């Protein structure tokens, strides 16, 4: 196992992402995702890029909740900065709907940029940067780490965490 993958396993285990950690270690889990085609990095990249474009399109058209419902796995979790963990696709959809409609700081436009995408067992992780345009016109650029899983034959976000640069 490479050092980078080993660090990811430790990170995910610390977050309580046991099913993903077990998959990385080759152990079975009752929550394991279906077999995937992560052996083809180009196909994985196309699938994640397409998912990101669909999310941007729906979110930027005013359907933040619908974008979340399509984009996240049923048992997904998001770890937004300064807030508690939000678990389950419906709660995540409600979170993004509220984030999109906040009067001054609501996110009005999203652009996602993948910086690194790596297959890991039956899952994948993505490191990227988002460009968010807020209701007040300000632009912010959080960094994110995503764990992707295949659900019903479609790549979806299973774990999503982001933070803002301090400089």
GROMACS .gro file of N, CA and C in nm:
model
  501
    1UNK      N    1   0.086  -0.117   0.000
    1UNK     CA    2   0.000   0.000   0.000
    1UNK      C    3   0.091   0.123   0.000
    2UNK      N    4   0.063   0.219  -0.086
    2UNK     CA    5   0.144   0.340  -0.094
    2UNK      C    6   0.124   0.426   0.030
    3UNK      N    7   0.219   0.514   0.056
    3UNK     CA    8   0.211   0.604   0.171
    3UNK      C    9   0.086   0.691   0.161
    4UNK      N   10   0.054   0.740   0.039
    4UNK     CA   11  -0.062   0.828   0.021
    4UNK      C   12  -0.191   0.753   0.055
    5UNK      N   13  -0.203   0.628   0.010
    5UNK     CA   14  -0.322   0.550   0.039
    5UNK      C   15  -0.327   0.518   0.188
    6UNK      N   16  -0.213   0.486   0.248
    6UNK     CA   17  -0.210   0.457   0.391
    6UNK      C   18  -0.258   0.577   0.472
    7UNK      N   19  -0.215   0.697   0.435
    7UNK     CA   20  -0.261   0.817   0.504
    7UNK      C   21  -0.411   0.835   0.488
    8UNK      N   22  -0.463   0.806   0.369
    8UNK     CA   23  -0.607   0.818   0.346
    8UNK      C   24  -0.684   0.719   0.432
    9UNK      N   25  -0.633   0.596   0.446
    9UNK     CA   26  -0.698   0.496   0.529
    9UNK      C   27  -0.705   0.545   0.673
   10UNK      N   28  -0.596   0.599   0.724
   10UNK     CA   29  -0.594   0.650   0.861
   10UNK      C   30  -0.693   0.765   0.875
   11UNK      N   31  -0.693   0.857   0.780
   11UNK     CA   32  -0.784   0.971   0.783
   11UNK      C   33  -0.930   0.926   0.785
   12UNK      N   34  -0.964   0.834   0.696
   12UNK     CA   35  -1.102   0.789   0.686
   12UNK      C   36  -1.143   0.709   0.809
   13UNK      N   37  -1.052   0.629   0.861
   13UNK     CA   38  -1.083   0.555   0.983
   13UNK      C   39  -1.110   0.650   1.098
   14UNK      N   40  -1.033   0.758   1.104
   14UNK     CA   41  -1.053   0.857   1.210
   14UNK      C   42  -1.189   0.924   1.197
   15UNK      N   43  -1.241   0.935   1.078
   15UNK     CA   44  -1.372   0.995   1.057
   15UNK      C   45  -1.485   0.896   1.079
   16UNK      N   46  -1.449   0.772   1.106
   16UNK     CA   47  -1.554   0.672   1.129
   16UNK      C   48  -1.608   0.613   1.002
   17UNK      N   49  -1.530   0.620   0.898
   17UNK     CA   50  -1.573   0.568   0.768
   17UNK      C   51  -1.532   0.420   0.757
   18UNK      N   52  -1.583   0.337   0.846
   18UNK     CA   53  -1.543   0.197   0.857
   18UNK      C   54  -1.567   0.119   0.729
   19UNK      N   55  -1.682   0.131   0.663
   19UNK     CA   56  -1.702   0.051   0.541
   19UNK      C   57  -1.594   0.079   0.436
   20UNK      N   58  -1.557   0.205   0.417
   20UNK     CA   59  -1.456   0.238   0.317
   20UNK      C   60  -1.321   0.185   0.360
   21UNK      N   61  -1.287   0.201   0.487
   21UNK     CA   62  -1.159   0.152   0.537
   21UNK      C   63  -1.147   0.002   0.520
   22UNK      N   64  -1.255  -0.073   0.548
   22UNK     CA   65  -1.254  -0.218   0.530
   22UNK      C   66  -1.234  -0.254   0.383
   23UNK      N   67  -1.299  -0.180   0.295
   23UNK     CA   68  -1.283  -0.208   0.152
   23UNK      C   69  -1.139  -0.189   0.110
   24UNK      N   70  -1.073  -0.086   0.162
   24UNK     CA   71  -0.934  -0.062   0.128
   24UNK      C   72  -0.844  -0.175   0.177
   25UNK      N   73  -0.878  -0.234   0.289
   25UNK     CA   74  -0.797  -0.340   0.347
   25UNK      C   75  -0.836  -0.477   0.294
   26UNK      N   76  -0.932  -0.483   0.203
   26UNK     CA   77  -0.973  -0.610   0.145
   26UNK      C   78  -1.064  -0.691   0.234
   27UNK      N   79  -1.120  -0.633   0.338
   27UNK     CA   80  -1.212  -0.703   0.427
   27UNK      C   81  -1.354  -0.681   0.380
   28UNK      N   82  -1.438  -0.778   0.409
   28UNK     CA   83  -1.576  -0.762   0.369
   28UNK      C   84  -1.650  -0.672   0.467
   29UNK      N   85  -1.754  -0.611   0.419
   29UNK     CA   86  -1.836  -0.524   0.501
   29UNK      C   87  -1.979  -0.536   0.452
   30UNK      N   88  -2.076  -0.537   0.543
   30UNK     CA   89  -2.214  -0.543   0.496
   30UNK      C   90  -2.256  -0.417   0.422
   31UNK      N   91  -2.175  -0.311   0.428
   31UNK     CA   92  -2.208  -0.184   0.363
   31UNK      C   93  -2.122  -0.159   0.240
   32UNK      N   94  -2.047  -0.256   0.195
   32UNK     CA   95  -1.955  -0.235   0.083
   32UNK      C   96  -2.032  -0.196  -0.042
   33UNK      N   97  -1.970  -0.110  -0.122
   33UNK     CA   98  -2.033  -0.068  -0.247
   33UNK      C   99  -2.019  -0.178  -0.351
   34UNK      N  100  -2.101  -0.174  -0.456
   34UNK     CA  101  -2.093  -0.277  -0.559
   34UNK      C  102  -1.959  -0.270  -0.632
   35UNK      N  103  -1.919  -0.380  -0.697
   35UNK     CA  104  -1.794  -0.378  -0.772
   35UNK      C  105  -1.794  -0.265  -0.873
   36UNK      N  106  -1.677  -0.208  -0.896
   36UNK     CA  107  -1.668  -0.093  -0.986
   36UNK      C  108  -1.563  -0.115  -1.091
   37UNK      N  109  -1.547  -0.016  -1.175
   37UNK     CA  110  -1.448  -0.022  -1.281
   37UNK      C  111  -1.336   0.076  -1.253
   38UNK      N  112  -1.290   0.079  -1.127
   38UNK     CA  113  -1.184   0.174  -1.094
   38UNK      C  114  -1.051   0.135  -1.155
   39UNK      N  115  -1.045   0.016  -1.217
   39UNK     CA  116  -0.920  -0.024  -1.281
   39UNK      C  117  -0.894   0.058  -1.407
   40UNK      N  118  -0.991   0.135  -1.454
   40UNK     CA  119  -0.975   0.222  -1.570
   40UNK      C  120  -0.980   0.367  -1.522
   41UNK      N  121  -0.864   0.426  -1.489
   41UNK     CA  122  -0.863   0.563  -1.437
   41UNK      C  123  -0.926   0.665  -1.532
   42UNK      N  124  -0.912   0.644  -1.662
   42UNK     CA  125  -0.970   0.739  -1.757
   42UNK      C  126  -1.123   0.736  -1.750
   43UNK      N  127  -1.180   0.616  -1.737
   43UNK     CA  128  -1.326   0.604  -1.725
   43UNK      C  129  -1.374   0.665  -1.594
   44UNK      N  130  -1.298   0.643  -1.487
   44UNK     CA  131  -1.331   0.703  -1.358
   44UNK      C  132  -1.330   0.855  -1.370
   45UNK      N  133  -1.229   0.910  -1.432
   45UNK     CA  134  -1.218   1.056  -1.447
   45UNK      C  135  -1.335   1.111  -1.527
   46UNK      N  136  -1.371   1.044  -1.634
   46UNK     CA  137  -1.486   1.089  -1.715
   46UNK      C  138  -1.614   1.086  -1.632
   47UNK      N  139  -1.633   0.979  -1.555
   47UNK     CA  140  -1.755   0.966  -1.474
   47UNK      C  141  -1.763   1.074  -1.366
   48UNK      N  142  -1.653   1.100  -1.297
   48UNK     CA  143  -1.652   1.202  -1.192
   48UNK      C  144  -1.668   1.341  -1.253
   49UNK      N  145  -1.599   1.367  -1.363
   49UNK     CA  146  -1.615   1.497  -1.429
   49UNK      C  147  -1.759   1.518  -1.473
   50UNK      N  148  -1.821   1.416  -1.528
   50UNK     CA  149  -1.961   1.427  -1.572
   50UNK      C  150  -2.053   1.451  -1.453
   51UNK      N  151  -2.029   1.380  -1.343
   51UNK     CA  152  -2.110   1.402  -1.222
   51UNK      C  153  -2.093   1.544  -1.170
   52UNK      N  154  -1.970   1.593  -1.169
   52UNK     CA  155  -1.946   1.731  -1.123
   52UNK      C  156  -2.015   1.833  -1.212
   53UNK      N  157  -2.014   1.811  -1.344
   53UNK     CA  158  -2.082   1.905  -1.436
   53UNK      C  159  -2.232   1.901  -1.415
   54UNK      N  160  -2.290   1.781  -1.392
   54UNK     CA  161  -2.435   1.772  -1.366
   54UNK      C  162  -2.470   1.845  -1.237
   55UNK      N  163  -2.387   1.828  -1.133
   55UNK     CA  164  -2.412   1.897  -1.007
   55UNK      C  165  -2.408   2.048  -1.028
   56UNK      N  166  -2.304   2.097  -1.095
   56UNK     CA  167  -2.292   2.241  -1.122
   56UNK      C  168  -2.414   2.292  -1.198
   57UNK      N  169  -2.455   2.220  -1.300
   57UNK     CA  170  -2.567   2.263  -1.383
   57UNK      C  171  -2.695   2.274  -1.301
   58UNK      N  172  -2.726   2.171  -1.223
   58UNK     CA  173  -2.849   2.173  -1.143
   58UNK      C  174  -2.841   2.280  -1.035
   59UNK      N  175  -2.729   2.287  -0.964
   59UNK     CA  176  -2.713   2.385  -0.857
   59UNK      C  177  -2.722   2.527  -0.912
   60UNK      N  178  -2.651   2.552  -1.020
   60UNK     CA  179  -2.647   2.687  -1.078
   60UNK      C  180  -2.778   2.726  -1.144
   61UNK      N  181  -2.866   2.629  -1.169
   61UNK     CA  182  -2.999   2.657  -1.223
   61UNK      C  183  -3.102   2.677  -1.112
   62UNK      N  184  -3.057   2.673  -0.987
   62UNK     CA  185  -3.147   2.697  -0.875
   62UNK      C  186  -3.203   2.574  -0.808
   63UNK      N  187  -3.152   2.456  -0.843
   63UNK     CA  188  -3.203   2.332  -0.783
   63UNK      C  189  -3.095   2.266  -0.699
   64UNK      N  190  -3.055   2.333  -0.591
   64UNK     CA  191  -2.949   2.281  -0.504
   64UNK      C  192  -2.990   2.148  -0.441
   65UNK      N  193  -3.114   2.137  -0.395
   65UNK     CA  194  -3.160   2.014  -0.332
   65UNK      C  195  -3.161   1.899  -0.433
   66UNK      N  196  -3.210   1.924  -0.553
   66UNK     CA  197  -3.212   1.822  -0.657
   66UNK      C  198  -3.072   1.779  -0.698
   67UNK      N  199  -2.980   1.875  -0.704
   67UNK     CA  200  -2.841   1.843  -0.736
   67UNK      C  201  -2.784   1.749  -0.630
   68UNK      N  202  -2.812   1.779  -0.504
   68UNK     CA  203  -2.761   1.695  -0.395
   68UNK      C  204  -2.821   1.555  -0.401
   69UNK      N  205  -2.949   1.545  -0.429
   69UNK     CA  206  -3.014   1.414  -0.435
   69UNK      C  207  -2.953   1.326  -0.542
   70UNK      N  208  -2.913   1.384  -0.654
   70UNK     CA  209  -2.852   1.306  -0.761
   70UNK      C  210  -2.706   1.275  -0.731
   71UNK      N  211  -2.639   1.365  -0.664
   71UNK     CA  212  -2.494   1.362  -0.650
   71UNK      C  213  -2.445   1.276  -0.534
   72UNK      N  214  -2.520   1.269  -0.425
   72UNK     CA  215  -2.475   1.200  -0.304
   72UNK      C  216  -2.538   1.062  -0.291
   73UNK      N  217  -2.462   0.969  -0.233
   73UNK     CA  218  -2.512   0.835  -0.202
   73UNK      C  219  -2.619   0.845  -0.093
   74UNK      N  220  -2.705   0.746  -0.087
   74UNK     CA  221  -2.814   0.748   0.011
   74UNK      C  222  -2.763   0.766   0.154
   75UNK      N  223  -2.654   0.700   0.190
   75UNK     CA  224  -2.601   0.707   0.326
   75UNK      C  225  -2.480   0.799   0.337
   76UNK      N  226  -2.469   0.895   0.246
   76UNK     CA  227  -2.355   0.986   0.243
   76UNK      C  228  -2.350   1.073   0.369
   77UNK      N  229  -2.231   1.129   0.391
   77UNK     CA  230  -2.211   1.225   0.499
   77UNK      C  231  -2.134   1.343   0.443
   78UNK      N  232  -2.170   1.462   0.490
   78UNK     CA  233  -2.090   1.581   0.462
   78UNK      C  234  -2.043   1.636   0.595
   79UNK      N  235  -1.923   1.695   0.593
   79UNK     CA  236  -1.863   1.752   0.713
   79UNK      C  237  -1.833   1.899   0.684
   80UNK      N  238  -1.935   1.984   0.687
   80UNK     CA  239  -1.914   2.125   0.656
   80UNK      C  240  -1.836   2.195   0.768
   81UNK      N  241  -1.753   2.292   0.732
   81UNK     CA  242  -1.676   2.362   0.835
   81UNK      C  243  -1.768   2.437   0.931
   82UNK      N  244  -1.737   2.427   1.059
   82UNK     CA  245  -1.813   2.500   1.160
   82UNK      C  246  -1.949   2.441   1.192
   83UNK      N  247  -1.982   2.325   1.139
   83UNK     CA  248  -2.111   2.260   1.160
   83UNK      C  249  -2.090   2.114   1.194
   84UNK      N  250  -2.194   2.050   1.243
   84UNK     CA  251  -2.189   1.907   1.269
   84UNK      C  252  -2.201   1.827   1.141
   85UNK      N  253  -2.177   1.699   1.152
   85UNK     CA  254  -2.190   1.608   1.038
   85UNK      C  255  -2.336   1.601   0.996
   86UNK      N  256  -2.359   1.604   0.866
   86UNK     CA  257  -2.493   1.589   0.809
   86UNK      C  258  -2.493   1.455   0.737
   87UNK      N  259  -2.584   1.366   0.775
   87UNK     CA  260  -2.585   1.231   0.719
   87UNK      C  261  -2.718   1.199   0.652
   88UNK      N  262  -2.709   1.136   0.537
   88UNK     CA  263  -2.826   1.095   0.461
   88UNK      C  264  -2.856   1.194   0.351
   89UNK      N  265  -2.895   1.142   0.237
   89UNK     CA  266  -2.912   1.228   0.119
   89UNK      C  267  -3.019   1.334   0.138
   90UNK      N  268  -3.128   1.304   0.209
   90UNK     CA  269  -3.233   1.405   0.226
   90UNK      C  270  -3.186   1.519   0.317
   91UNK      N  271  -3.113   1.487   0.421
   91UNK     CA  272  -3.060   1.592   0.509
   91UNK      C  273  -2.954   1.674   0.436
   92UNK      N  274  -2.875   1.608   0.352
   92UNK     CA  275  -2.775   1.680   0.273
   92UNK      C  276  -2.844   1.772   0.173
   93UNK      N  277  -2.951   1.724   0.111
   93UNK     CA  278  -3.027   1.808   0.017
   93UNK      C  279  -3.082   1.931   0.088
   94UNK      N  280  -3.134   1.913   0.211
   94UNK     CA  281  -3.185   2.027   0.288
   94UNK      C  282  -3.072   2.123   0.324
   95UNK      N  283  -2.954   2.069   0.357
   95UNK     CA  284  -2.839   2.154   0.389
   95UNK      C  285  -2.804   2.243   0.269
   96UNK      N  286  -2.792   2.181   0.150
   96UNK     CA  287  -2.753   2.259   0.032
   96UNK      C  288  -2.862   2.356  -0.010
   97UNK      N  289  -2.988   2.319   0.007
   97UNK     CA  290  -3.097   2.412  -0.025
   97UNK      C  291  -3.088   2.535   0.064
   98UNK      N  292  -3.060   2.515   0.193
   98UNK     CA  293  -3.045   2.630   0.285
   98UNK      C  294  -2.920   2.710   0.252
   99UNK      N  295  -2.812   2.641   0.216
   99UNK     CA  296  -2.687   2.711   0.182
   99UNK      C  297  -2.704   2.796   0.057
  100UNK      N  298  -2.790   2.753  -0.033
  100UNK     CA  299  -2.809   2.827  -0.158
  100UNK      C  300  -2.900   2.949  -0.141
  101UNK      N  301  -2.982   2.949  -0.038
  101UNK     CA  302  -3.081   3.057  -0.025
  101UNK      C  303  -3.051   3.157   0.087
  102UNK      N  304  -2.941   3.140   0.158
  102UNK     CA  305  -2.907   3.236   0.264
  102UNK      C  306  -2.894   3.375   0.200
  103UNK      N  307  -2.949   3.480   0.263
  103UNK     CA  308  -2.957   3.613   0.201
  103UNK      C  309  -2.822   3.673   0.157
  104UNK      N  310  -2.724   3.679   0.243
  104UNK     CA  311  -2.596   3.744   0.207
  104UNK      C  312  -2.487   3.645   0.168
  105UNK      N  313  -2.484   3.533   0.237
  105UNK     CA  314  -2.374   3.438   0.215
  105UNK      C  315  -2.416   3.315   0.139
  106UNK      N  316  -2.538   3.312   0.088
  106UNK     CA  317  -2.585   3.197   0.012
  106UNK      C  318  -2.501   3.174  -0.112
  107UNK      N  319  -2.479   3.048  -0.144
  107UNK     CA  320  -2.400   3.012  -0.262
  107UNK      C  321  -2.492   3.020  -0.383
  108UNK      N  322  -2.457   3.105  -0.478
  108UNK     CA  323  -2.539   3.123  -0.598
  108UNK      C  324  -2.483   3.049  -0.719
  109UNK      N  325  -2.352   3.027  -0.718
  109UNK     CA  326  -2.289   2.961  -0.832
  109UNK      C  327  -2.174   2.875  -0.782
  110UNK      N  328  -2.162   2.754  -0.842
  110UNK     CA  329  -2.059   2.657  -0.804
  110UNK      C  330  -1.980   2.616  -0.927
  111UNK      N  331  -1.849   2.610  -0.914
  111UNK     CA  332  -1.761   2.554  -1.016
  111UNK      C  333  -1.664   2.462  -0.944
  112UNK      N  334  -1.662   2.333  -0.984
  112UNK     CA  335  -1.577   2.233  -0.919
  112UNK      C  336  -1.459   2.200  -1.008
  113UNK      N  337  -1.339   2.195  -0.950
  113UNK     CA  338  -1.217   2.165  -1.025
  113UNK      C  339  -1.142   2.052  -0.955
  114UNK      N  340  -1.131   1.939  -1.023
  114UNK     CA  341  -1.059   1.825  -0.969
  114UNK      C  342  -0.909   1.848  -0.982
  115UNK      N  343  -0.837   1.834  -0.871
  115UNK     CA  344  -0.691   1.846  -0.872
  115UNK      C  345  -0.625   1.709  -0.871
  116UNK      N  346  -0.686   1.611  -0.805
  116UNK     CA  347  -0.632   1.476  -0.798
  116UNK      C  348  -0.749   1.380  -0.783
  117UNK      N  349  -0.745   1.270  -0.856
  117UNK     CA  350  -0.849   1.169  -0.850
  117UNK      C  351  -0.781   1.033  -0.854
  118UNK      N  352  -0.803   0.952  -0.751
  118UNK     CA  353  -0.736   0.823  -0.742
  118UNK      C  354  -0.834   0.713  -0.710
  119UNK      N  355  -0.831   0.604  -0.789
  119UNK     CA  356  -0.910   0.487  -0.754
  119UNK      C  357  -0.847   0.417  -0.635
  120UNK      N  358  -0.931   0.368  -0.544
  120UNK     CA  359  -0.883   0.295  -0.427
  120UNK      C  360  -0.983   0.182  -0.403
  121UNK      N  361  -0.946   0.061  -0.441
  121UNK     CA  362  -1.038  -0.052  -0.426
  121UNK      C  363  -1.164  -0.028  -0.506
  122UNK      N  364  -1.280  -0.043  -0.441
  122UNK     CA  365  -1.409  -0.021  -0.506
  122UNK      C  366  -1.458   0.121  -0.491
  123UNK      N  367  -1.370   0.211  -0.454
  123UNK     CA  368  -1.406   0.351  -0.433
  123UNK      C  369  -1.301   0.439  -0.501
  124UNK      N  370  -1.310   0.566  -0.477
  124UNK     CA  371  -1.211   0.660  -0.529
  124UNK      C  372  -1.211   0.782  -0.439
  125UNK      N  373  -1.101   0.855  -0.441
  125UNK     CA  374  -1.102   0.983  -0.371
  125UNK      C  375  -1.063   1.094  -0.467
  126UNK      N  376  -1.120   1.208  -0.442
  126UNK     CA  377  -1.097   1.327  -0.525
  126UNK      C  378  -1.055   1.441  -0.432
  127UNK      N  379  -0.950   1.510  -0.469
  127UNK     CA  380  -0.910   1.634  -0.403
  127UNK      C  381  -0.932   1.744  -0.505
  128UNK      N  382  -0.996   1.851  -0.462
  128UNK     CA  383  -1.026   1.956  -0.558
  128UNK      C  384  -1.043   2.091  -0.494
  129UNK      N  385  -1.079   2.185  -0.577
  129UNK     CA  386  -1.104   2.322  -0.533
  129UNK      C  387  -1.235   2.366  -0.598
  130UNK      N  388  -1.318   2.428  -0.517
  130UNK     CA  389  -1.445   2.481  -0.567
  130UNK      C  390  -1.434   2.633  -0.575
  131UNK      N  391  -1.498   2.689  -0.672
  131UNK     CA  392  -1.513   2.835  -0.678
  131UNK      C  393  -1.662   2.862  -0.655
  132UNK      N  394  -1.690   2.931  -0.545
  132UNK     CA  395  -1.828   2.960  -0.507
  132UNK      C  396  -1.852   3.110  -0.517
  133UNK      N  397  -1.958   3.147  -0.586
  133UNK     CA  398  -2.000   3.287  -0.591
  133UNK      C  399  -2.115   3.302  -0.494
  134UNK      N  400  -2.099   3.392  -0.398
  134UNK     CA  401  -2.199   3.412  -0.293
  134UNK      C  402  -2.301   3.517  -0.333
  135UNK      N  403  -2.410   3.524  -0.259
  135UNK     CA  404  -2.518   3.619  -0.287
  135UNK      C  405  -2.469   3.763  -0.286
  136UNK      N  406  -2.371   3.794  -0.203
  136UNK     CA  407  -2.318   3.931  -0.194
  136UNK      C  408  -2.214   3.960  -0.302
  137UNK      N  409  -2.192   3.865  -0.395
  137UNK     CA  410  -2.097   3.884  -0.504
  137UNK      C  411  -1.956   3.837  -0.473
  138UNK      N  412  -1.927   3.808  -0.348
  138UNK     CA  413  -1.794   3.762  -0.309
  138UNK      C  414  -1.769   3.623  -0.366
  139UNK      N  415  -1.642   3.598  -0.403
  139UNK     CA  416  -1.601   3.465  -0.449
  139UNK      C  417  -1.510   3.403  -0.344
  140UNK      N  418  -1.538   3.278  -0.310
  140UNK     CA  419  -1.453   3.203  -0.217
  140UNK      C  420  -1.413   3.073  -0.285
  141UNK      N  421  -1.298   3.020  -0.242
  141UNK     CA  422  -1.244   2.901  -0.307
  141UNK      C  423  -1.203   2.794  -0.205
  142UNK      N  424  -1.299   2.721  -0.152
  142UNK     CA  425  -1.265   2.615  -0.058
  142UNK      C  426  -1.197   2.496  -0.128
  143UNK      N  427  -1.117   2.425  -0.051
  143UNK     CA  428  -1.059   2.298  -0.096
  143UNK      C  429  -1.151   2.187  -0.045
  144UNK      N  430  -1.153   2.075  -0.118
  144UNK     CA  431  -1.239   1.965  -0.074
  144UNK      C  432  -1.172   1.830  -0.093
  145UNK      N  433  -1.219   1.734  -0.015
  145UNK     CA  434  -1.181   1.594  -0.027
  145UNK      C  435  -1.310   1.514  -0.034
  146UNK      N  436  -1.322   1.434  -0.137
  146UNK     CA  437  -1.443   1.355  -0.161
  146UNK      C  438  -1.404   1.208  -0.166
  147UNK      N  439  -1.484   1.124  -0.104
  147UNK     CA  440  -1.475   0.981  -0.125
  147UNK      C  441  -1.596   0.944  -0.210
  148UNK      N  442  -1.568   0.885  -0.325
  148UNK     CA  443  -1.672   0.845  -0.418
  148UNK      C  444  -1.698   0.695  -0.404
  149UNK      N  445  -1.822   0.655  -0.424
  149UNK     CA  446  -1.860   0.514  -0.426
  149UNK      C  447  -1.961   0.495  -0.539
  150UNK      N  448  -1.969   0.373  -0.588
  150UNK     CA  449  -2.069   0.344  -0.690
  150UNK      C  450  -2.195   0.295  -0.622
  151UNK      N  451  -2.306   0.358  -0.654
  151UNK     CA  452  -2.436   0.320  -0.600
  151UNK      C  453  -2.532   0.309  -0.717
  152UNK      N  454  -2.594   0.194  -0.730
  152UNK     CA  455  -2.687   0.169  -0.841
  152UNK      C  456  -2.620   0.194  -0.976
  153UNK      N  457  -2.490   0.160  -0.985
  153UNK     CA  458  -2.416   0.174  -1.110
  153UNK      C  459  -2.368   0.314  -1.142
  154UNK      N  460  -2.387   0.409  -1.050
  154UNK     CA  461  -2.350   0.549  -1.073
  154UNK      C  462  -2.252   0.593  -0.965
  155UNK      N  463  -2.148   0.666  -1.004
  155UNK     CA  464  -2.055   0.720  -0.905
  155UNK      C  465  -2.123   0.834  -0.829
  156UNK      N  466  -2.121   0.823  -0.696
  156UNK     CA  467  -2.183   0.924  -0.609
  156UNK      C  468  -2.089   0.955  -0.493
  157UNK      N  469  -2.107   1.075  -0.438
  157UNK     CA  470  -2.027   1.114  -0.323
  157UNK      C  471  -2.075   1.040  -0.199
  158UNK      N  472  -1.979   0.979  -0.129
  158UNK     CA  473  -2.009   0.907  -0.005
  158UNK      C  474  -1.968   0.990   0.116
  159UNK      N  475  -1.857   1.059   0.103
  159UNK     CA  476  -1.806   1.142   0.212
  159UNK      C  477  -1.751   1.270   0.149
  160UNK      N  478  -1.789   1.385   0.205
  160UNK     CA  479  -1.755   1.515   0.148
  160UNK      C  480  -1.714   1.607   0.261
  161UNK      N  481  -1.591   1.655   0.255
  161UNK     CA  482  -1.542   1.749   0.356
  161UNK      C  483  -1.470   1.862   0.284
  162UNK      N  484  -1.486   1.984   0.333
  162UNK     CA  485  -1.420   2.098   0.270
  162UNK      C  486  -1.380   2.198   0.377
  163UNK      N  487  -1.288   2.284   0.339
  163UNK     CA  488  -1.246   2.393   0.429
  163UNK      C  489  -1.196   2.509   0.346
  164UNK      N  490  -1.182   2.621   0.413
  164UNK     CA  491  -1.136   2.744   0.348
  164UNK      C  492  -0.988   2.763   0.377
  165UNK      N  493  -0.918   2.820   0.283
  165UNK     CA  494  -0.778   2.858   0.308
  165UNK      C  495  -0.776   2.970   0.410
  166UNK      N  496  -0.670   2.972   0.491
  166UNK     CA  497  -0.660   3.076   0.593
  166UNK      C  498  -0.575   3.193   0.546
  167UNK      N  499  -0.517   3.183   0.429
  167UNK     CA  500  -0.434   3.294   0.378
  167UNK      C  501  -0.490   3.350   0.251
   0.00000   0.00000   0.00000
